[in-house]
mmCIF file of C-alpha atoms in Angstrom:
data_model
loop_
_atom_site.group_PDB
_atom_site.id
_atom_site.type_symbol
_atom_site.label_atom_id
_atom_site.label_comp_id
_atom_site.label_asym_id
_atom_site.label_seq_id
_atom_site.Cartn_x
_atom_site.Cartn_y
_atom_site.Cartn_z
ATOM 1 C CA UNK A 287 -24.326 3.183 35.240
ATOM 2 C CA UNK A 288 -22.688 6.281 35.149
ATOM 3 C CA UNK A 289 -21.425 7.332 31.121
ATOM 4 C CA UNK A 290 -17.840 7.726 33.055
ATOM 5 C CA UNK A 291 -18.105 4.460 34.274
ATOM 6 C CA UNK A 292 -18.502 3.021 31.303
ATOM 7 C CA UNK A 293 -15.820 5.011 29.035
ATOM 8 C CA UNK A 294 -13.219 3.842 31.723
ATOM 9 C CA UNK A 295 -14.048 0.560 31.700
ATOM 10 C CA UNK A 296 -13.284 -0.170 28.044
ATOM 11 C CA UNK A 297 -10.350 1.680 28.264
ATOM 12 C CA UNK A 298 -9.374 -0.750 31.426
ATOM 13 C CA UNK A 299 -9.846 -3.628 29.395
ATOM 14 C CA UNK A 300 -8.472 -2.469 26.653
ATOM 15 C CA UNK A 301 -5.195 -2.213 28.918
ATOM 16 C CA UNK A 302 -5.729 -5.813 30.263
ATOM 17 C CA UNK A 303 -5.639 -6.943 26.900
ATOM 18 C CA UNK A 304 -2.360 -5.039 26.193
ATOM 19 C CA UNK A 305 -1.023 -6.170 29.147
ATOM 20 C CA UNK A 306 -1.397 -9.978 28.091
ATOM 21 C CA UNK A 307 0.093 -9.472 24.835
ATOM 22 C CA UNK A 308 3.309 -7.757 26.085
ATOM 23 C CA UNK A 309 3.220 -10.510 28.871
ATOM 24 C CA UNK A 310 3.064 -13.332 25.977
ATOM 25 C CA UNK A 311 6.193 -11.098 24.061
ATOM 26 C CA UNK A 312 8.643 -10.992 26.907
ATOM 27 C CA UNK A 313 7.872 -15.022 28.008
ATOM 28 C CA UNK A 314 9.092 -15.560 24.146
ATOM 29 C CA UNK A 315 12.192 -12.776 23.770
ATOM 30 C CA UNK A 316 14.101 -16.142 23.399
ATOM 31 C CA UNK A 317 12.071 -18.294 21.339
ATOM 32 C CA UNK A 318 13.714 -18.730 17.826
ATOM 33 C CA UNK A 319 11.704 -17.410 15.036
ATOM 34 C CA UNK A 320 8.926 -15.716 17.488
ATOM 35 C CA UNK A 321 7.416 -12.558 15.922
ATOM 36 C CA UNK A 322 6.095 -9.361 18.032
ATOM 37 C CA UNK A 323 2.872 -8.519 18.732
ATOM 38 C CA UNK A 324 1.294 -5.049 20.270
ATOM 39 C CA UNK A 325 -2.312 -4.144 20.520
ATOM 40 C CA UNK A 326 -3.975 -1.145 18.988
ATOM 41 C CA UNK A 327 -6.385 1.236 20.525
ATOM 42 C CA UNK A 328 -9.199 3.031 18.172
ATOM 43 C CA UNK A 329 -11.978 5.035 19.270
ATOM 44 C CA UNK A 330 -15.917 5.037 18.224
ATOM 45 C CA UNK A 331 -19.016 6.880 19.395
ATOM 46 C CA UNK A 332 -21.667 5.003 20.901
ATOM 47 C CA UNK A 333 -25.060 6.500 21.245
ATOM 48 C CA UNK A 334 -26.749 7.632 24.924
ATOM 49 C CA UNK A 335 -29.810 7.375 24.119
ATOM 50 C CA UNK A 336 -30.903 10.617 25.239
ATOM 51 C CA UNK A 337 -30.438 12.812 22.674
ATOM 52 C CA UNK A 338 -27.061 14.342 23.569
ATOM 53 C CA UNK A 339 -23.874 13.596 21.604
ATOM 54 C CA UNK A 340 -22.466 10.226 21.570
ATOM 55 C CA UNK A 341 -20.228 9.079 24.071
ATOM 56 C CA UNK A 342 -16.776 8.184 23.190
ATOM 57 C CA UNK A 343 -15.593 4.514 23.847
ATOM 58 C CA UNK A 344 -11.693 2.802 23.760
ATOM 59 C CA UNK A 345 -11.765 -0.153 21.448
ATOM 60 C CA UNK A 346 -8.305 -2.007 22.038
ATOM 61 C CA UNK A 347 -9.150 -5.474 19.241
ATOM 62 C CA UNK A 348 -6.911 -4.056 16.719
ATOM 63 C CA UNK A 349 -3.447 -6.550 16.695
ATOM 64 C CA UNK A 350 -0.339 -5.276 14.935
ATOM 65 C CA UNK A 351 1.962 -7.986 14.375
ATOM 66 C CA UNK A 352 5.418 -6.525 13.816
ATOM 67 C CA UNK A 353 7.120 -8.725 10.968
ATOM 68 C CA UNK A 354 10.827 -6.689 11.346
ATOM 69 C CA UNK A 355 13.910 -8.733 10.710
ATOM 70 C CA UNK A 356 15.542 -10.053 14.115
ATOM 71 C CA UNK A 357 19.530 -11.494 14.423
ATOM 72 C CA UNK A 358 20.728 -14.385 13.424
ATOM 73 C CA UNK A 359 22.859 -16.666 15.280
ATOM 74 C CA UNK A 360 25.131 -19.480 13.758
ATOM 75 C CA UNK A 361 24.546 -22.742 15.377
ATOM 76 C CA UNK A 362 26.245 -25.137 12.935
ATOM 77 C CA UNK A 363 23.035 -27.258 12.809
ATOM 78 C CA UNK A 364 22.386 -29.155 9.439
ATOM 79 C CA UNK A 365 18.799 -28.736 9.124
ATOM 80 C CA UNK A 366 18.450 -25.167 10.977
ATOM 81 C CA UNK A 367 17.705 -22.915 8.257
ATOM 82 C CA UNK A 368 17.474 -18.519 8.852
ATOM 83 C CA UNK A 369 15.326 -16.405 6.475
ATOM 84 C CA UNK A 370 17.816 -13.266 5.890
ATOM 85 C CA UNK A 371 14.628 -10.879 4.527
ATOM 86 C CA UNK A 372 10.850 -11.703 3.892
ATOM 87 C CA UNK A 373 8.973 -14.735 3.911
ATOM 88 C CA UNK A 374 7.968 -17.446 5.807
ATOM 89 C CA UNK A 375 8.452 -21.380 5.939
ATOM 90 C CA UNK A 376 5.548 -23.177 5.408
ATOM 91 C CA UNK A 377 4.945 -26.448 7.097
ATOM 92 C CA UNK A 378 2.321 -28.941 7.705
ATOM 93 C CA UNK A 379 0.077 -29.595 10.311
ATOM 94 C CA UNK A 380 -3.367 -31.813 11.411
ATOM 95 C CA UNK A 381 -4.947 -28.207 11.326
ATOM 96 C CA UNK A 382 -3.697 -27.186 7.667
ATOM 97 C CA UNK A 383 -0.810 -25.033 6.444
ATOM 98 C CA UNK A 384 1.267 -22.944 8.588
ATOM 99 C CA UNK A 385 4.043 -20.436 8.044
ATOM 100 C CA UNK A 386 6.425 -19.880 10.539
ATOM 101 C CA UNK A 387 10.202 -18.068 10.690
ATOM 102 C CA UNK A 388 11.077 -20.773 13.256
ATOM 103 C CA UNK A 389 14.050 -23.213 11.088
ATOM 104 C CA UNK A 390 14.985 -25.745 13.669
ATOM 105 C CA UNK A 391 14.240 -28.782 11.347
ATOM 106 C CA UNK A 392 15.361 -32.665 12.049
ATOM 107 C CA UNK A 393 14.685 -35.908 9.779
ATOM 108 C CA UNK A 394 12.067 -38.478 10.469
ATOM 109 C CA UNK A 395 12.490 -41.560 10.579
ATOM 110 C CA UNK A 396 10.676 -42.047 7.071
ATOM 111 C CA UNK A 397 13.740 -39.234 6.101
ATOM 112 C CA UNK A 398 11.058 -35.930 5.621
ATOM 113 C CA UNK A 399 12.044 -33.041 7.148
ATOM 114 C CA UNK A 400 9.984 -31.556 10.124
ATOM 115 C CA UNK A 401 9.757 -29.834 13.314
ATOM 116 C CA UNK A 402 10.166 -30.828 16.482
ATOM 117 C CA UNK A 403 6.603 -30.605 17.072
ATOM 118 C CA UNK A 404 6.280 -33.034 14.055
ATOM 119 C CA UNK A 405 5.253 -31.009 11.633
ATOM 120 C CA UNK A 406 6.397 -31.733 7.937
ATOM 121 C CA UNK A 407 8.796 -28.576 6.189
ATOM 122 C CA UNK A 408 6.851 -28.030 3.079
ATOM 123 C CA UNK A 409 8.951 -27.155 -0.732
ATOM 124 C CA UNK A 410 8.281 -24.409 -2.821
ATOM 125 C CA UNK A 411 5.440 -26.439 -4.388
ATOM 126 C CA UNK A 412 3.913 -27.062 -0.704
ATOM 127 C CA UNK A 413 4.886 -30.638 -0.863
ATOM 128 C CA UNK A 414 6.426 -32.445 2.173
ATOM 129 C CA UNK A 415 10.384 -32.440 1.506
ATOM 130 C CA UNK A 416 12.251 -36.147 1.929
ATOM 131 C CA UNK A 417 15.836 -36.155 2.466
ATOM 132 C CA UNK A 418 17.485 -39.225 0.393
ATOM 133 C CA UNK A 419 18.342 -42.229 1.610
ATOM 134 C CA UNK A 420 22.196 -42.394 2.780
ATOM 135 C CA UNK A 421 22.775 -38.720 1.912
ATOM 136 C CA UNK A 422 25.970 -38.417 3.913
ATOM 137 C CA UNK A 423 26.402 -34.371 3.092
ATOM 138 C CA UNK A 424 22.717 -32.133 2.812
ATOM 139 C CA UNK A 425 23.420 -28.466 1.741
ATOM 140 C CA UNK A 426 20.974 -25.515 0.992
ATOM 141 C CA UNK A 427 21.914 -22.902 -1.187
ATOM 142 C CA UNK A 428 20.815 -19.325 -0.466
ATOM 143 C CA UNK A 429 17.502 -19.755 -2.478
ATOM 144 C CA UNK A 430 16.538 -22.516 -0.486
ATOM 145 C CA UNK A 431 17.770 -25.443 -3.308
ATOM 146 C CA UNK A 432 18.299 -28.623 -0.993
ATOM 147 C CA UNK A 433 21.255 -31.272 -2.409
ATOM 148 C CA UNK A 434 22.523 -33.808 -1.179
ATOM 149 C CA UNK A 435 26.058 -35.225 -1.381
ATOM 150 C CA UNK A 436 25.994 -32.517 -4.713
ATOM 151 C CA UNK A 437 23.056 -33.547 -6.403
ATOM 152 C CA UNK A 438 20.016 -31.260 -5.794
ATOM 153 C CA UNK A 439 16.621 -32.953 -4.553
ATOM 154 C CA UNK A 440 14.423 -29.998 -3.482
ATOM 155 C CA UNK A 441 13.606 -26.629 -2.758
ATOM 156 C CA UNK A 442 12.572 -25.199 0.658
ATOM 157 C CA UNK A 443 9.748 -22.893 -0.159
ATOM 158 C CA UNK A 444 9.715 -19.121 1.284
ATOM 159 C CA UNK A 445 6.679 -17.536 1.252
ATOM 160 C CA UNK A 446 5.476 -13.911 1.579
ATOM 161 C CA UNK A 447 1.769 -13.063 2.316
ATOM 162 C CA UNK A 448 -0.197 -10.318 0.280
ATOM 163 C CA UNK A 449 -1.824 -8.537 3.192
ATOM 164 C CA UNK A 450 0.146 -9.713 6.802
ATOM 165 C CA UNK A 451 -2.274 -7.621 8.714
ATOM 166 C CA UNK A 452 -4.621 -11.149 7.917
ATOM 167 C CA UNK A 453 -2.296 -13.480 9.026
ATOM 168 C CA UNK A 454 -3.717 -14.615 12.826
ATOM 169 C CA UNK A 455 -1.072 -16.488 15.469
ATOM 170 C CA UNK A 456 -2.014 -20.287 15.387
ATOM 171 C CA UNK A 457 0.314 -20.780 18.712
ATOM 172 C CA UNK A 458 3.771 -20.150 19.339
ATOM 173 C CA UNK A 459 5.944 -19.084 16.375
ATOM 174 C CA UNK A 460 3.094 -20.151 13.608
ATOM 175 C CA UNK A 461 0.663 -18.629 11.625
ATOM 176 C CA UNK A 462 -2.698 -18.919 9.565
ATOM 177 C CA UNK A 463 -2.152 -19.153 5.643
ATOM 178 C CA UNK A 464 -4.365 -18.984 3.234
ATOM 179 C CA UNK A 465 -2.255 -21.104 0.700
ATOM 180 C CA UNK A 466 -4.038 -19.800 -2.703
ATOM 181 C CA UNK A 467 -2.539 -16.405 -1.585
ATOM 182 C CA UNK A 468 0.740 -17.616 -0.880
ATOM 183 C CA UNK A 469 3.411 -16.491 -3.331
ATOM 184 C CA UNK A 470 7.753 -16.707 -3.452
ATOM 185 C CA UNK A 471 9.174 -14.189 -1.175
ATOM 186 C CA UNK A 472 11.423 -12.703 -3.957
ATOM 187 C CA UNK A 473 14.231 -11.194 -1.202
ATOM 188 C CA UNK A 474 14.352 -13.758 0.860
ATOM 189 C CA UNK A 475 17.851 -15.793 1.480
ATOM 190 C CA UNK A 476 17.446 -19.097 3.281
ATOM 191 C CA UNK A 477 20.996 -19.363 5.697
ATOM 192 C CA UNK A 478 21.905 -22.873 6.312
ATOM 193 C CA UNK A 479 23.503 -23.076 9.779
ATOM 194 C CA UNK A 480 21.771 -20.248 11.525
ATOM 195 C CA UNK A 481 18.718 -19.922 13.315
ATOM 196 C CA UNK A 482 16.778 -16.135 13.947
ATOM 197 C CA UNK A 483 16.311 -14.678 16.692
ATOM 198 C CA UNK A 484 12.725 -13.627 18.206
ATOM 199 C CA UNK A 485 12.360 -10.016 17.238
ATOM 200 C CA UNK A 486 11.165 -8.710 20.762
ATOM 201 C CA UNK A 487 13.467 -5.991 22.797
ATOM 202 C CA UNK A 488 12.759 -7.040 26.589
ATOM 203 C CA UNK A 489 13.573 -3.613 27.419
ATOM 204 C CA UNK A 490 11.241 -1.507 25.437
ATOM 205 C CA UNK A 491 8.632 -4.421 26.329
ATOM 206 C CA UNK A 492 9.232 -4.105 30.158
ATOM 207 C CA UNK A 493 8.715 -0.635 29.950
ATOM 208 C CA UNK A 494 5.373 -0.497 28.209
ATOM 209 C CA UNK A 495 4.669 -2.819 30.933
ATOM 210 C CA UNK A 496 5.139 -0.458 33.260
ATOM 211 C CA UNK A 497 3.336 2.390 31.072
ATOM 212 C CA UNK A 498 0.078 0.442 30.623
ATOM 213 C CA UNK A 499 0.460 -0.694 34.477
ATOM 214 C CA UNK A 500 0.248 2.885 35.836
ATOM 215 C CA UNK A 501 -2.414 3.768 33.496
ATOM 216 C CA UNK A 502 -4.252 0.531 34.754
ATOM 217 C CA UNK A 503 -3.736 1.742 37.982
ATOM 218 C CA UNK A 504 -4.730 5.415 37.360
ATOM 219 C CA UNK A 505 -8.282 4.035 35.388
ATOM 220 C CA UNK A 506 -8.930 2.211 38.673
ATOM 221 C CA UNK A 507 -8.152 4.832 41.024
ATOM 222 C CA UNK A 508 -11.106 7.156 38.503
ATOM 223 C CA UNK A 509 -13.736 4.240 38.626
ATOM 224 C CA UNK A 510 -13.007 3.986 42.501
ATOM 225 C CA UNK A 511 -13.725 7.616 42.803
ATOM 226 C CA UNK A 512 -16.575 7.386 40.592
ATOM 227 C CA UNK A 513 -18.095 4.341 42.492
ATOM 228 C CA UNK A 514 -17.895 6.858 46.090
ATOM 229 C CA UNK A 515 -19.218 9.543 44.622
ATOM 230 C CA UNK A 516 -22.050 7.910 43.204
ATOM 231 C CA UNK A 517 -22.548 6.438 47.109
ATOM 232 C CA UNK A 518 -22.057 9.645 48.542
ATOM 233 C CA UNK A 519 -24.720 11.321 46.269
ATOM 234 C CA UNK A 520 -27.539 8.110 46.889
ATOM 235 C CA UNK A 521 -26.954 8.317 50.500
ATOM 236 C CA UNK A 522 -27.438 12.150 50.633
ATOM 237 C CA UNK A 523 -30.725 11.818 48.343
ATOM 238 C CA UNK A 524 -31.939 9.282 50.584
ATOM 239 C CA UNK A 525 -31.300 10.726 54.001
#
């Protein structure tokens, strides 16, 4: 196959892959909590084999989450909790710990706190957090201290990761954690009431749609080209 060929081809799916990921970002601009993600291109040489340079290649496997605050908007639920800075919440689930910036919590029927999804809020010592029995007034103070009717019974735990370019999307708003790494976020303010916003601009997304489309579309239009050309000169060669 032509060395053209082949340079265009990882640069085409290199743009399918981009494509995907802004496609997965605008489906969630509304999803509470949900955290950007874009795809980065690198290059590196691969060799010919025949003794002349290498030939450059598009590598497109780099992800760069983008962990920017979003808005926050008040929704007077008890148990929906916003992170005003760093940090994550940290919950429970049948595959280990995840951390998440989603806060919609409600109370089980055994009284722990957890997501809709069932998955158990975890406290600042990564234990599942249980609501009191009869509490007729829960309140969370602004570093995540949990009382009921006045009398404190938890803490919600916030954590910040040491390296977030190794935290990898476990499905919707949730994330890997490696919990010996885990540590307090130390700016983080937990906002009892409010729930964030996903951090994606639909705008600026739906135009690098259109960006990578037309370059799609132009990397096509070059291996098409390519492809007759290479026809043209068999048929000539053979005639």
């Amino acid at each position: 196959m032509d060395n053209a060929i082949y340079a265009s081809l990882t640069r085409q799916s290199g743009l399918m892959r981009e494509m995907r990921v802004i496609a997965n970002n605008i489906a969630n601009a509304e999803t509470n909590g949900y955290r950007r993600e874009g795809v980065i291109f690198s290059e590196y040489l691969t060799a010919t084999g025949d003794g002349r340079e290498g030939l450059s290649m598009a590598h497109a496997r780099g992800r760069l989450l983008d962990l920017g605050q979003a808005g926050i908007s008040q929704t007077g639920g008890t148990y929906d909790f916003a992170i005003d800075g760093s940090g994550f919440f940290a919950v429970q689930t049948p595959e280990g710990t995840r951390l998440t910036r989603a806060g919609a919590f409600l109370v089980s029927a055994e009284g722990e706190l957890m997501t809709a999804a069932g998955h158990r809020l975890l406290d600042e010592g990564l234990a599942p957090i249980a609501v009191p029995p009869g509490a007729r007034q829960v309140a969370v103070g602004a570093d995540g201290t949990l009382s009921a009717d006045g009398e404190a019974f938890g803490r919600v735990g916030v954590f910040a990761t040491p390296d977030p370019a190794t935290m990898l999307r476990s499905g919707g708003t949730m994330f890997t954690a490696d919990e010996a790494a885990l540590a307090p976020a130390e700016d983080a303010r937990v906002q009892q009431g409010f729930l964030e916003d996903s951090n994606v601009d639909p705008i600026a997304e739906i135009s690098r749609m259109i960006e990578v489309q037309r370059a799609y579309e132009m990397g096509a239009n070059l291996l098409d080209r390519e492809d007759r050309r290479i026809r043209d000169a068999i048929t000539a060669l053979t005639r």
